[in-house]
Every structure is written in structure tokens, then in C-alpha cells.
Coordinates of C-alpha atoms in Angstrom, one line a residue:
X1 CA 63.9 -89.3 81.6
X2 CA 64.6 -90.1 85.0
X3 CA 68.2 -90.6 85.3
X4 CA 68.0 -92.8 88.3
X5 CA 65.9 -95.2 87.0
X6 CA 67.7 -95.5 83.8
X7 CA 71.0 -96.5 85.2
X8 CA 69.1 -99.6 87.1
X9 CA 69.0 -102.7 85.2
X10 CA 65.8 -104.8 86.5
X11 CA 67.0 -108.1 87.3
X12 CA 66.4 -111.3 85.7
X13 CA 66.0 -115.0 86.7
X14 CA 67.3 -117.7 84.8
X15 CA 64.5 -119.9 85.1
X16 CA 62.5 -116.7 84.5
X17 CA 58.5 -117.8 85.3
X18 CA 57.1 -115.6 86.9
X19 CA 59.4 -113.2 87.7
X20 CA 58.3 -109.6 88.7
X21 CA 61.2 -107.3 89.0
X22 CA 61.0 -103.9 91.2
X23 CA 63.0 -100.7 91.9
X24 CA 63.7 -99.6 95.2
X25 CA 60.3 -98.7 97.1
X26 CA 58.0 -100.5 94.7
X27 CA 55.4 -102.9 95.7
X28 CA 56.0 -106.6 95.9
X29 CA 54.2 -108.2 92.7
X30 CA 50.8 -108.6 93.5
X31 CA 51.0 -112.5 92.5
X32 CA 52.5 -113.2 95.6
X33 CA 49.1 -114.0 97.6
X34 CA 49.4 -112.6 101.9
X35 CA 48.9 -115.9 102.4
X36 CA 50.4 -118.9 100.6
X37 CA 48.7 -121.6 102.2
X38 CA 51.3 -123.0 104.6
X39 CA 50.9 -123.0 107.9
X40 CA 54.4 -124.4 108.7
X41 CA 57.3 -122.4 108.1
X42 CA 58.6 -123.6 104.5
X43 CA 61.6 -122.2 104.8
X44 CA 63.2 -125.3 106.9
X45 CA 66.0 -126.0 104.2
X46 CA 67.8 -122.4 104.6
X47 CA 69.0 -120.4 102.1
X48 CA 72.1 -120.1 99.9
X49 CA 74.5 -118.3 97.1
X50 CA 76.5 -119.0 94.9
X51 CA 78.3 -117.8 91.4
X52 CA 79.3 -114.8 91.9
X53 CA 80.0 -112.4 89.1
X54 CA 80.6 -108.9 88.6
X55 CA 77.1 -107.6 87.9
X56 CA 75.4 -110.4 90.2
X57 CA 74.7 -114.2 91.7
X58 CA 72.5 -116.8 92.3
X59 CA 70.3 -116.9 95.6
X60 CA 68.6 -120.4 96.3
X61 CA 66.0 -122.1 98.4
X62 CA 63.9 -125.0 98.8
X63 CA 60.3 -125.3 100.2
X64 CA 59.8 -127.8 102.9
X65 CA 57.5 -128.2 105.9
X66 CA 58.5 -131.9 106.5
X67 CA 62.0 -132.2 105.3
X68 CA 62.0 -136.0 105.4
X69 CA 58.4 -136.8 103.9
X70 CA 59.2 -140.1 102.0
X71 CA 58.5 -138.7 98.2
X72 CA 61.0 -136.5 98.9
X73 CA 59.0 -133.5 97.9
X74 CA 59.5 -132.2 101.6
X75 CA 55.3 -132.2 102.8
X76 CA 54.5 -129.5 100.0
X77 CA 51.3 -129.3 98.3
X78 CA 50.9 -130.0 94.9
X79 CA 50.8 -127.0 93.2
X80 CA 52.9 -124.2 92.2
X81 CA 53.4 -121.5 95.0
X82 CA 54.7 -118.1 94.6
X83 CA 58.0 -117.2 96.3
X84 CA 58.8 -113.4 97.1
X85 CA 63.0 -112.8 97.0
X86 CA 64.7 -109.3 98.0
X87 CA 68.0 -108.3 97.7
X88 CA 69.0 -105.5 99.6
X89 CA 72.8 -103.4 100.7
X90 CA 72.2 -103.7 104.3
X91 CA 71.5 -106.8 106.3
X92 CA 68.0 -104.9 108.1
X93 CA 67.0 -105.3 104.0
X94 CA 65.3 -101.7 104.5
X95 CA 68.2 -100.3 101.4
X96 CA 66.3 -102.9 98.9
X97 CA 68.5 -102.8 95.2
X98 CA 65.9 -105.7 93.6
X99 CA 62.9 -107.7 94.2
X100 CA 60.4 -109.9 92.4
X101 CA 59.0 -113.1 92.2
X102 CA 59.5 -116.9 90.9
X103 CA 57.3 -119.6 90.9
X104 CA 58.3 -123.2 93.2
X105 CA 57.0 -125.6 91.0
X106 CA 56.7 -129.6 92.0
X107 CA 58.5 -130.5 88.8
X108 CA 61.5 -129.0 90.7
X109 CA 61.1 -130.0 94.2
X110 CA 59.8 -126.5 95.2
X111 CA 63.2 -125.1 94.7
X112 CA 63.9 -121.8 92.9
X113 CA 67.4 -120.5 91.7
X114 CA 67.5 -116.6 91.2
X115 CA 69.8 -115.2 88.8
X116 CA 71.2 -111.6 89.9
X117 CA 72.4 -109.3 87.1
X118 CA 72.6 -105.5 87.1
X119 CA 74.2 -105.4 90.7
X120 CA 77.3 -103.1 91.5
X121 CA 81.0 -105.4 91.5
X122 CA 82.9 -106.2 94.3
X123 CA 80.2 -105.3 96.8
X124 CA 78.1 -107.1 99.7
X125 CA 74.6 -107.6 99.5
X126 CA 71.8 -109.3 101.2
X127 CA 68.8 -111.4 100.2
X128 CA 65.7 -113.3 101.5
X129 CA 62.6 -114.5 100.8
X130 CA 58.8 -114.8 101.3
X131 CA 56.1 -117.5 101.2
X132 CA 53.0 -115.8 102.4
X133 CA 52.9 -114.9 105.5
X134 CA 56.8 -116.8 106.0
X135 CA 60.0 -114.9 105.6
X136 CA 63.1 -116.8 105.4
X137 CA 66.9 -115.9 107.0
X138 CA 68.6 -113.1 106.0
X139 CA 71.7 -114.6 104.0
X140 CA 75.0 -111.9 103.1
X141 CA 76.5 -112.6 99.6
X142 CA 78.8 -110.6 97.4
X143 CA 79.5 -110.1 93.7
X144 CA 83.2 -110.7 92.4
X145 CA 85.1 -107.6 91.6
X146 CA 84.8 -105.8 87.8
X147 CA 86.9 -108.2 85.5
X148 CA 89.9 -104.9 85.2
X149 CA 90.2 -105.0 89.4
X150 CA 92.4 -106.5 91.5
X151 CA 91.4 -106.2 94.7
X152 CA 93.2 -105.8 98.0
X153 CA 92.4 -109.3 99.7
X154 CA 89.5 -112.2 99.4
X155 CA 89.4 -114.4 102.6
X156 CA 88.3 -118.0 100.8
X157 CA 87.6 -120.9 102.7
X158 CA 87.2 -124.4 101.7
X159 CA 85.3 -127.8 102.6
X160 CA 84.6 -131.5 101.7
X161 CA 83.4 -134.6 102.6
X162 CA 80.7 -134.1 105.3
X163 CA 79.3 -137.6 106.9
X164 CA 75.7 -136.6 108.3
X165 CA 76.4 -139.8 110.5
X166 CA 80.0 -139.7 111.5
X167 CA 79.4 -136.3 113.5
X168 CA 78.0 -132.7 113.9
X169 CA 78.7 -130.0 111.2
X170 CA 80.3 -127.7 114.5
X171 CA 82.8 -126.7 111.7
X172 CA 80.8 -124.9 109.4
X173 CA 79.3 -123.0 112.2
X174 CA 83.3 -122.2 113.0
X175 CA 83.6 -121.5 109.5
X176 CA 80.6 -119.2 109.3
X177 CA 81.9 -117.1 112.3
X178 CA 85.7 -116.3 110.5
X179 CA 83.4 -114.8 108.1
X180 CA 85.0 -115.7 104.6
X181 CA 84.0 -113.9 101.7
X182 CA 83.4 -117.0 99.1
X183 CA 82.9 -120.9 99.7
X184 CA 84.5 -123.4 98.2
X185 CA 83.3 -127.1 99.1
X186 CA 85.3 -129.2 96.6
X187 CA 82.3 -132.7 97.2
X188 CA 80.9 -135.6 99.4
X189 CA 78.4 -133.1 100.5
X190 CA 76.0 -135.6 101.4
X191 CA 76.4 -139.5 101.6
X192 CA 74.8 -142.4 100.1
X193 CA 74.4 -144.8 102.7
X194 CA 71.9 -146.2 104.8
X195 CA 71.8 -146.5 108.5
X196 CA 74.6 -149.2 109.3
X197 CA 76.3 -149.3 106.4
X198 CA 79.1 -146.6 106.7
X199 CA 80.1 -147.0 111.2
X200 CA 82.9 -145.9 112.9
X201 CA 84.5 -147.2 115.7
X202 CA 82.6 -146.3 118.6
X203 CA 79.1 -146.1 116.5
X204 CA 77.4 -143.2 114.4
X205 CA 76.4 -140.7 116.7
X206 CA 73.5 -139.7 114.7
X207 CA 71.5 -141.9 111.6
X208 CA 70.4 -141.0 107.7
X209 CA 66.3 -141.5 107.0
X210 CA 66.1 -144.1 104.4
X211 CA 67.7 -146.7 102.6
X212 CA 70.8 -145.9 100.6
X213 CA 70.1 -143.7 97.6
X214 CA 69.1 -144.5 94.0
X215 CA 65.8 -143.3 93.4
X216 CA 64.7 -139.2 92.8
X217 CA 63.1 -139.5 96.2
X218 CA 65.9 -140.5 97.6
X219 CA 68.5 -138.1 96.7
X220 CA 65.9 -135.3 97.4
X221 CA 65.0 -136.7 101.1
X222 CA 68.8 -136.8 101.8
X223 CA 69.6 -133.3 100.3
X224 CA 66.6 -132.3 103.0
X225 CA 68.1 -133.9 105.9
X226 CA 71.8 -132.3 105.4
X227 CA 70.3 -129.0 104.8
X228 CA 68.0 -129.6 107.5
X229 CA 71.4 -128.7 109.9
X230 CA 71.6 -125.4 111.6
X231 CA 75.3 -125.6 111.4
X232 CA 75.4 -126.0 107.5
X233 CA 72.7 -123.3 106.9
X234 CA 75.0 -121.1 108.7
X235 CA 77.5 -121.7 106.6
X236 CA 75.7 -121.4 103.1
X237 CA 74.3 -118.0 104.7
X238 CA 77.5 -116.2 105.5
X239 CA 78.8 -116.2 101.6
X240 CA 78.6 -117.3 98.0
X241 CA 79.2 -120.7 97.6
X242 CA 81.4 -122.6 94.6
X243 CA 80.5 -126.0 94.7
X244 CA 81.3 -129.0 92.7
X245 CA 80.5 -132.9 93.8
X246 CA 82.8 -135.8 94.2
X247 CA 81.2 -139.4 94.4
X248 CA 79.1 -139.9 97.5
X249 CA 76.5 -137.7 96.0
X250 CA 75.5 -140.3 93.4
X251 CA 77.4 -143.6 94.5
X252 CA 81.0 -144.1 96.1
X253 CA 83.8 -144.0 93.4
X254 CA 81.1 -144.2 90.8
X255 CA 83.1 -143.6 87.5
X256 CA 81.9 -142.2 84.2
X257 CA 79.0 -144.6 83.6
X258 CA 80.1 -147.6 85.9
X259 CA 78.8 -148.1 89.5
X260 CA 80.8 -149.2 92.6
X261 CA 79.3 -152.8 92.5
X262 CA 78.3 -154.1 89.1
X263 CA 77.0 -157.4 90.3
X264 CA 73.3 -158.5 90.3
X265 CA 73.1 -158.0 93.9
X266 CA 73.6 -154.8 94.1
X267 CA 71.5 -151.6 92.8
X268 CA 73.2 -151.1 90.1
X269 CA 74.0 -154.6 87.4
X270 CA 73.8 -152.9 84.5
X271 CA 74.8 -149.3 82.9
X272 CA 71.4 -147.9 81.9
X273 CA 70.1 -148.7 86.3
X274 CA 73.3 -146.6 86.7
X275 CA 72.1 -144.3 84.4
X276 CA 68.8 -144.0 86.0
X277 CA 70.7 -143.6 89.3
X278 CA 72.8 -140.5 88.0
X279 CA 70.3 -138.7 86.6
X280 CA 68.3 -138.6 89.5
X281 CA 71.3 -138.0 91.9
X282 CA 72.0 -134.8 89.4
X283 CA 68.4 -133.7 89.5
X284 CA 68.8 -133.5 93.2
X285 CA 71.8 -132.2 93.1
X286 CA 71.2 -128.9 91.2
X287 CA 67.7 -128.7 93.1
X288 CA 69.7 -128.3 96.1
X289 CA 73.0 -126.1 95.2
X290 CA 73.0 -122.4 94.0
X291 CA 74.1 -123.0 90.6
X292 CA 73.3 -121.3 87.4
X293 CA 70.8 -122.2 84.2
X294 CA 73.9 -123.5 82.9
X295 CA 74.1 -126.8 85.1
X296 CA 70.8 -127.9 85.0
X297 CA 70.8 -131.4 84.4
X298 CA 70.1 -133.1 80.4
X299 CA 69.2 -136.3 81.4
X300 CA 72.4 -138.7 83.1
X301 CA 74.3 -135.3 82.1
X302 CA 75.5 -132.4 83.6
X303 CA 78.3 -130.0 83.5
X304 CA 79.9 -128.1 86.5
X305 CA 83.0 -127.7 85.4
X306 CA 83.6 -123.6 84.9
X307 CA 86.0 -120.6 85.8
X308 CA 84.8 -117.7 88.2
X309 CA 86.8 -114.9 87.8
X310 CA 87.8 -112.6 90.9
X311 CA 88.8 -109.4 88.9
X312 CA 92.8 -110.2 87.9
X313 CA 93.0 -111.3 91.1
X314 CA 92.2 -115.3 90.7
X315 CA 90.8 -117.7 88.6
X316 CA 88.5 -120.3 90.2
X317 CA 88.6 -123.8 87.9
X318 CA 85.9 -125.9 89.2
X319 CA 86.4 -129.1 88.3
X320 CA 84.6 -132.3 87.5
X321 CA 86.9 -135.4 88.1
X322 CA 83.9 -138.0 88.7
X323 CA 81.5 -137.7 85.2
X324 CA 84.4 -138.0 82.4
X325 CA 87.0 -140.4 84.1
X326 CA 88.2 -143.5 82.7
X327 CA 87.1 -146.3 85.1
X328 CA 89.5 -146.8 88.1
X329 CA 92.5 -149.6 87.2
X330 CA 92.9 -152.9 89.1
X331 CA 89.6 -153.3 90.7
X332 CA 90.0 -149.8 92.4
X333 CA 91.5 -148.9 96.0
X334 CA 95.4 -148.9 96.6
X335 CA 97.9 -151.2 94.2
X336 CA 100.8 -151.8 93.5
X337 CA 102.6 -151.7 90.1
X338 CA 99.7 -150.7 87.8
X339 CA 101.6 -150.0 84.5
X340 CA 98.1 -149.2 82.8
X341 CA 98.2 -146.2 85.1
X342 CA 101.0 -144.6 83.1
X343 CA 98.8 -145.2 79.8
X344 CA 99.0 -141.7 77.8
X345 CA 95.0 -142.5 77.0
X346 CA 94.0 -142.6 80.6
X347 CA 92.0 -139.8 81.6
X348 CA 90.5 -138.0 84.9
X349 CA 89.4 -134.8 83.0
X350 CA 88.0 -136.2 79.9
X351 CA 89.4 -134.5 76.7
X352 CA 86.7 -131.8 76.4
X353 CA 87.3 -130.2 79.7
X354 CA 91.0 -131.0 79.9
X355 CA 91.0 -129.0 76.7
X356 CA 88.7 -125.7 79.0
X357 CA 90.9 -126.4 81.6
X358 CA 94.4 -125.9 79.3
X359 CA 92.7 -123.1 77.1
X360 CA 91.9 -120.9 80.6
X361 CA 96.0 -121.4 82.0
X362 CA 96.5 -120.2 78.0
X363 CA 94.1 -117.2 78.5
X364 CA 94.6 -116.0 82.2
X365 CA 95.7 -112.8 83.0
X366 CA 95.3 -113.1 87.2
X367 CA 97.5 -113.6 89.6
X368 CA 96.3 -116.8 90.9
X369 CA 95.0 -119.6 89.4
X370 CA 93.2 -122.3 91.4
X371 CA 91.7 -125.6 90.3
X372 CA 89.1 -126.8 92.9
X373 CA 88.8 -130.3 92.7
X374 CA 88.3 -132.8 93.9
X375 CA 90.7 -136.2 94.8
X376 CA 94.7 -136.3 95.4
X377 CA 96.8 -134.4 92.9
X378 CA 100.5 -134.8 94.2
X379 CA 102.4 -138.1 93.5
X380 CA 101.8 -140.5 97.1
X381 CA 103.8 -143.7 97.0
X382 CA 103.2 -145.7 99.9
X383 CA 106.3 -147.8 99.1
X384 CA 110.3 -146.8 99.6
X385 CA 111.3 -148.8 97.3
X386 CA 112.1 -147.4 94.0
X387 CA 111.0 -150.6 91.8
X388 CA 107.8 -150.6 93.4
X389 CA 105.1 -148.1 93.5
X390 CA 102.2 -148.2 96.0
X391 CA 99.3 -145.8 94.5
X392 CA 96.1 -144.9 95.1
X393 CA 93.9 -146.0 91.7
X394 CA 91.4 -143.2 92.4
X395 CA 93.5 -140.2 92.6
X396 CA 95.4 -138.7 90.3
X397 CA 98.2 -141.5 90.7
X398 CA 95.7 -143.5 89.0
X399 CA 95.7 -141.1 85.7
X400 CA 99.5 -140.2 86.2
X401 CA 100.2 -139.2 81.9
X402 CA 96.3 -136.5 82.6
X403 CA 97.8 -135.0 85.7
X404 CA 101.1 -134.3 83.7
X405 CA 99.3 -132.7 81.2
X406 CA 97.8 -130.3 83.1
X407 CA 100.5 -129.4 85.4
X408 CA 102.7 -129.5 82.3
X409 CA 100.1 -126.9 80.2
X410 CA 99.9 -124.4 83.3
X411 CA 104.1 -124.7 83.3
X412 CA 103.7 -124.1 79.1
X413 CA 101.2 -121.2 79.6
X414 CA 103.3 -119.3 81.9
X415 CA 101.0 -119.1 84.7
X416 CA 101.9 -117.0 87.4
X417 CA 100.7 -119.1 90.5
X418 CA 99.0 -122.7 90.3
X419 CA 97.2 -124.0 93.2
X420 CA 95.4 -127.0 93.0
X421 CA 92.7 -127.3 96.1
X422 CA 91.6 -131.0 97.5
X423 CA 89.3 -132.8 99.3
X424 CA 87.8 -136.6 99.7
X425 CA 90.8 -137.7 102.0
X426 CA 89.4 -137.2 105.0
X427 CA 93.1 -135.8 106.3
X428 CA 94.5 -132.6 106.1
X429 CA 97.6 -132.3 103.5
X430 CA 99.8 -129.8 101.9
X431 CA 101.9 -130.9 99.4
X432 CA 104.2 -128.9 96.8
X433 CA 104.2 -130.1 92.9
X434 CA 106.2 -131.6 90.5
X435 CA 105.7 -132.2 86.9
X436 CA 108.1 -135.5 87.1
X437 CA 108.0 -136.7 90.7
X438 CA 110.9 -139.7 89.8
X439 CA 113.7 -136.9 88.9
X440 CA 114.8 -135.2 92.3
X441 CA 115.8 -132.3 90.0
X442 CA 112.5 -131.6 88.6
X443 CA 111.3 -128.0 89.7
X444 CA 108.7 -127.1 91.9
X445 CA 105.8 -125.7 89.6
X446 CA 102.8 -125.6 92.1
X447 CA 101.6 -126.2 95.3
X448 CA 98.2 -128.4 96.4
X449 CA 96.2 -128.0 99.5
X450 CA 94.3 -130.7 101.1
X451 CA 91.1 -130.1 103.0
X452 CA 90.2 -132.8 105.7
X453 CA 86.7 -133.7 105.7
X454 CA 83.8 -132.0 108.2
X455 CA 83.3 -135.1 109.5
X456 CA 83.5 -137.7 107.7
X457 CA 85.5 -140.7 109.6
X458 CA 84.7 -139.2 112.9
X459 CA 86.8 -137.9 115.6
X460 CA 91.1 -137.4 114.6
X461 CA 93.6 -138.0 116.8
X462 CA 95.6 -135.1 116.0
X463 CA 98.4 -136.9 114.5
X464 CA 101.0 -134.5 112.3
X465 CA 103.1 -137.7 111.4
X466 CA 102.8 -139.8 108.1
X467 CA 105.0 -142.9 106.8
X468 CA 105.1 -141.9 103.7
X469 CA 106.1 -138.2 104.3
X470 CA 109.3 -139.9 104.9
X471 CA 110.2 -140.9 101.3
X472 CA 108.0 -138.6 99.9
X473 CA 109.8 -134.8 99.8
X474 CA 107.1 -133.0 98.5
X475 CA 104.8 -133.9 100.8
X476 CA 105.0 -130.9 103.3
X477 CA 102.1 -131.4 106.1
X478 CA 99.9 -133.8 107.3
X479 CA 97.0 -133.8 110.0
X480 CA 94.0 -136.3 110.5
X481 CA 91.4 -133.7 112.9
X482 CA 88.4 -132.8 111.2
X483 CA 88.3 -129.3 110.4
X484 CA 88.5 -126.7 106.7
X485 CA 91.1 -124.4 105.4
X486 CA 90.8 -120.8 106.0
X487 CA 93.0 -119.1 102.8
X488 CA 93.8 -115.2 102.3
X489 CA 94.2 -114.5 98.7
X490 CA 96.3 -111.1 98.4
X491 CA 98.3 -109.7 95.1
X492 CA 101.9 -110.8 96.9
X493 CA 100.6 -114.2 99.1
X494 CA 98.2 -116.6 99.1
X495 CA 98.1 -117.5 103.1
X496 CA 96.6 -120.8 103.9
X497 CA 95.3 -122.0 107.8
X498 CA 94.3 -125.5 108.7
X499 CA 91.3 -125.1 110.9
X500 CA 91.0 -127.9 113.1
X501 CA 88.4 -129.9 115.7
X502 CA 89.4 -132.3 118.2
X503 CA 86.0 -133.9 118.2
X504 CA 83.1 -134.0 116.2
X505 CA 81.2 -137.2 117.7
X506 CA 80.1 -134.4 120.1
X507 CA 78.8 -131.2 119.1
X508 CA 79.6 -127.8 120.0
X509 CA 84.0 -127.7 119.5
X510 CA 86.0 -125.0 119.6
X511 CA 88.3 -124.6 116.5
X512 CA 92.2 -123.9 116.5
X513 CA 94.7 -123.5 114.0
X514 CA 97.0 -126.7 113.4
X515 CA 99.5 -125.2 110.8
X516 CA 100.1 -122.3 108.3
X517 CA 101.5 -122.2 105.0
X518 CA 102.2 -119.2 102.7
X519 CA 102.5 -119.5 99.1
X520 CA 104.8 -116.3 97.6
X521 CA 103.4 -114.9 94.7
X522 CA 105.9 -115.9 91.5
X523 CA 107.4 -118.5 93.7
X524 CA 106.1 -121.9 93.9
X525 CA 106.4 -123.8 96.5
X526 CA 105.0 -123.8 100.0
X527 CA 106.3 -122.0 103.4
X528 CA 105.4 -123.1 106.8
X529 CA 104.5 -119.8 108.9
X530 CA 104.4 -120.0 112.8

């Protein structure tokens, strides 16, 4: 037998039609015709990753040679047309580890979703693909360490909340160039609106195609048109990407089965239109994000929520804090003295994944565990005074007896470090937690990080100052530039920098660093650096 060969696994995809795997040096499947068909380069979506794990990932892409046709299935013929996909140790793909084929079918939006097994851990690959007589970008990804190793260092960065018409994506170019080794973008990847509806002061420097989205058209044009940016293809191509939504991608603060507006007006008067509405917003959703079999939509349903491990040294909880939420109290938006808020049947999580999400802090072994999700964990009162609380209804404020569940269950499972990681504020925030934010004695247990959004809300002034920092001790940092969080994740620190732009109205801005925390491992808490 030929040792070599037998220590290769061939590689399978989940979605497995058509797939031809190859060793090193074999020919491409001969169902891949020289030429598809296409005389436009399909490949005008980019590529992606995602999911790593030790033996593999998922490598993505979507056909399209006229990203904003109005079906939404991006100008592509209707038929089936063979994709080729490499993966290869070197980014000049001539040390090929895998190749094969899968089938872009209509039903699916031309997209295809490769799932990598049989890879070595903890190393750094490359990948593309083929369409005839196309070749997509090269894209770099990476496999997570063997589930016994803890490595040395991952560099992590994470996102939210990009507004196609508030500004350019400059920052996940900048991202891209500090060269992270795994994504985190914690939701409002793409917005609902139409043209008009969402302005800031000063006017939208650029427009979405289309009215605002309900339909399976819809959702897939406006997937098209994000990853129709340069600057956000960069960024999927650089590394693996963890991704979960937040609301904009089916309907703002849409929550469990009930719409923003619920009045006849509006797109969405009754449950089952909302129904329709999330079902296609999920279909376009996984079309368009690296994610495994294991999300594909069933029907108005679909899970995300999961753990990636990085050897012992982190857990990654992706979260899901839109689908399973009890509907937002008092009409939604900030109010004051909302005793139903305190309600020990109120829920963000849903039983079912607060149950996961308790059972993981019960079953981890790693240094770090990290929940990336998605709205504000730490207590913010907007009011002094201590009869009187001012809360958000959409953050965790909102579901006050859920979020002391789970910060109670990590303190109950003995978990070593808990760091919760935020978007959908469009500020940047770092905040340390509590499990009882009324007793001034209660420990710290935790510490959250608060993204600020890509662009979303247009240019920041810079400010460094909030009100309620003032009354509010655990609230450590604020900043309103656009910008992401560069983090180093190390066996004695987790290091985090607030990346920040001073305009995105315009494109092409530098990036700086506007503060630096360090979390120690086995203390919680936050440290400023610098």
C-alpha cells in the first residue's frame, strides 16, 4: 500500500453533489467543462471562510455577473454550473493538499459551501476557485489547533453593524492589513432599508438598490451589493470568519416572531408575512456566509448558535439573541422603570440555548471563554438616581433575571476567564461585569468588550466622554469613531485595541489606536494599557 496516500483523508463537502476529491497532482474532475459558459467574471461576490476546526473549514462563494439583477439570482443562467475549488499550503496554490468539485445550483443562488476535513490543525492554508475559464482570489484561512493544544497566541479581531449607506468599509481593509488569524463579526452585516429611509446628517454618501427588504429577492440583491465591496472582500479573504446576525439582516429589532411595525401599513401586519419575511432573510443569509450543513435554514428556522474550540486555548459561544427572545417591553427603545424587565420568565437566550450555553461553562476546560453576541451585556442606567432606572429595553437591561443566569452559571461553573464580546451600539465600550450591579460590593466576575460599528451612523467625533460613565463604575471606556477591536488571545492575557477612523463619509482613512485594555488571566476585571 502506498503509505502516503493512506494517511490522506479525501475531503468531503457537506452539501456533497458533485463533489470530486483529488490528491496532490491529480487532475481536476473532468465535469468541470474549460469553459463554463460565462463570459463575465462570476466571481464578483469574493470569497470567504469560516468554522474552523482542527481537521478543516468551510470555503464559500457565490456566482454573479450582475450583482444587482432584480431576481436576485446575480445575471446567472438557469442551470447548474460546475465550480472547481483548491486548497493548497502556499498562497502561489502550486503545494495543492485538496481539490474537487461542487455544483452551483439556482435553488441556492449559485452559491456553494465547501466543507474541509482531513486537513493538518493549527495550520494556514489557501483556497480558490474555478468557473471555466474564471479563477477567483486567492483567500488564506486556517484550521483551529488539535482539541489537546494550547497554542502560543491567536490575534482575533471583531466587527458589527456595517451601514452600506452611512460610509465606506475603509475599516475592514485596515482590518485585513493587521492580518488577524480569525473573524468575529458579532451582526448588522447588511441593512434593511431603502434609499432615504435610514440618513445621517449631512446625507448618505452612497445609496442601497431596491426597496427595503422582505422578499427572497431582496435579501439576496442586498447580500450582492455588500459583498460587491472591495474593502469587505478583503476582509473575508485574510481569515476564517465566525459570524452570527443581529436584526438588520431580517428587520430592525425584529423579535422572535414579531416585526418592528405590526400595523397594516407596514410590510409586516401579521405573524405568518413575518414569517415569510424571516425565512427568506435566513435563506439569504446562509447563501451568503461560510457556515456549515448545520445552519442551513428549516423554513422560518435556523440555528447559529455554537462553540468553536481553539485547542484549550478558548471557547468561542456564538450566540443568537434575535430568534428566541421574548418581545422587547414597553413598546421598545429606552424606559424608565419597567418592573416586567426583572420578570424571572423573561428571556434573550431562549431556554434551549441558555441551557448549551450553561452546559459549555459546565464542560470547558480552556482558558478563555468568549460569548460573541450580539447587544449590551453590562448594566447601563442612564439615570443617577437610585429610585429610577433608565434602560435600554433591547439589551440585556431589558432581560435583567437571563443575563444573571448566565453570568451567574459561568461564576457556578468555575470558569477561568469570561469575556462577553458586543456589537449593535454603534460606540465603542469596555465595561467590567457584575452579577448584582445594585450592591457596590458585588465582585467583578467578567469583563465585556464593545465593538463600534464599520459605519453605521457615519463619521464620530472622537468623543472619550459619557454621562452615564459617571454613575456607572463599571463602565470603563467609551469612544463614538467608527473603527473594530483588534484582540491578542495568549495563555496569561487577553490584550484588547480599539481600532479607530476619524471618517468614513470619505473613503480611504488611516486607522489608529484609541485605547488598550488587558484582561489578566484568573483576574477579572479590565486594565487600561498605554
Amino acid at each position: 500500500m502506498d503509505t502516503n496516500i493512506s494517511r490522506r483523508s479525501l475531503l468531503s463537502v457537506g452539501l456533497g453533489a458533485g463533489l470530486v476529491a483529488a490528491l496532490p497532482g491529480a487532475a481536476v474532475a473532468t465535469s468541470i467543462a474549460d469553459d463554463a459558459g460565462l463570459r463575465t467574471d462570476p466571481f464578483m461576490l469574493g470569497i470567504a471562510s469560516g468554522e474552523p476546526w482542527p481537521d478543516g473549514f468551510v470555503i464559500w462563494t457565490r456566482l454573479a455577473v450582475d450583482p444587482l439583477a432584480e431576481d436576485g439570482l446575480g445575471g446567472m443562467p438557469q442551470r447548474t454550473v460546475p465550480i472547481a475549488w483548491e486548497v493548497a499550503e502556499d498562497a502561489g496554490m502550486r503545494r495543492v493538499v485538496a481539490r474537487g468539485v461542487e455544483q452551483a445550483r439556482i435553488e441556492n443562488a449559485h452559491s456553494v459551501h465547501v466543507e474541509l476535513s482531513g486537513l493538518k490543525p493549527g495550520r494556514e492554508y489557501f483556497y480558490r476557485f474555478r468557473s471555466g475559464r474564471h479563477i477567483s482570489a486567492v483567500g488564506r484561512t486556517l484550521t483551529s489547533p488539535a482539541p489537546h493544544e494550547t497554542p502560543e497566541a491567536l490575534a482575533m479581531a471583531f466587527a458589527s453593524c456595517s451601514q452600506y449607506e452611512h460610509g465606506y468599509f475603509t475599516a475592514y481593509t485596515r482590518l485585513a492589513e493587521d492580518h488577524p488569524d480569525l473573524v468575529l463579526h458579532l451582526g448588522d452585516y447588511m441593512y434593511e432599508y431603502k434609499k432615504g429611509n435610514y440618513v445621517i446628517g449631512g446625507g448618505n454618501p452612497r445609496d442601497h438598490e431596491g426597496p427595503e427588504t422582505s422578499s427572497i429577492a431582496g435579501y439576496r440583491k442586498r447580500h450582492a451589493q455588500y459583498k460587491s465591496d472591495a474593502d469587505l472582500q478583503a476582509a473575508h479573504a485574510v481569515a476564517p470568519w465566525l459570524v452570527v446576525w443581529d436584526d438588520h439582516e431580517v428587520d430592525n429589532n425584529w423579535a422572535d416572531e414579531v416585526p418592528e411595525n405590526t400595523d397594516a401599513s407596514q410590510l409586516n401586519d401579521t405573524t405568518e408575512r413575518f414569517r415569510q419575511r424571516r425565512a427568506a432573510a435566513f435563506t439569504a443569509y446562509y447563501e451568503n456566509m461560510p457556515l456549515r450543513a448545520s445552519s442551513v435554514p428549516a423554513g422560518f428556522d435556523m440555528k447559529i448558535y455554537r462553540t468553536i474550540e481553539w485547542g484549550q486555548l478558548a471557547n468561542f459561544h456564538m450566540m443568537d439573541t434575535r430568534q428566541y427572545r421574548n418581545d422587547q417591553l414597553a413598546g421598545d427603545g429606552w424606559k424608565k422603570n419597567v418592573a416586567e424587565r426583572l420578570s424571572e420568565d423573561r428571556t434573550i437566550t431562549g431556554a434551549e440555548q441558555e441551557k448549551w450555553l450553561l452546559d459549555g461553562f459546565k464542560n470547558s476546560t480552556q482558558r478563555w471563554d468568549i460569548l460573541g453576541q450580539q447587544v449590551f451585556f453590562a448594566e447601563r442606567d442612564r439615570n443617577q438616581a437610585p429610585d429610577i432606572d433608565d434602560v435600554s429595553m433591547d439589551g440585556w437591561d431589558g432581560y435583567a433575571a437571563s443575563r444573571r443566569r448566565i453570568t451567574q452559571g459561568w461564576v457556578d461553573a468555575n470558569v477561568r476567564n469570561a469575556v462577553v464580546l458586543t456589537g449593535d451600539v454603534h460606540r465603542n465600550w469596555a465595561n467590567d461585569i457584575k452579577v448584582d450591579y445594585k450592591d457596590p460590593a458585588s465582585p467583578v466576575v467578567g469583563s465585556e468588550l464593545v465593538c463600534t460599528s464599520i459605519t453605521s451612523t457615519g463619521d464620530g467625533s472622537g468623543s472619550t466622554t459619557d454621562p452615564t460613565m459617571a454613575f456607572n463604575s463599571h463602565l470603563k471606556f467609551y469612544n463614538d469613531n467608527r473603527g473594530y477591536v483588534n484582540t491578542k488571545i495568549t495563555r496569561d492575557a487577553m490584550t484588547a485595541d480599539f481600532r479607530v477612523l476619524d471618517h468614513v463619509t470619505t473613503p480611504g482613512a488611516p486607522v489608529s489606536a484609541k485605547a488598550s485594555f488587558e484582561i489578566r488571566d484568573g483576574v477579572p476585571g479590565l486594565v487600561a494599557k498605554g
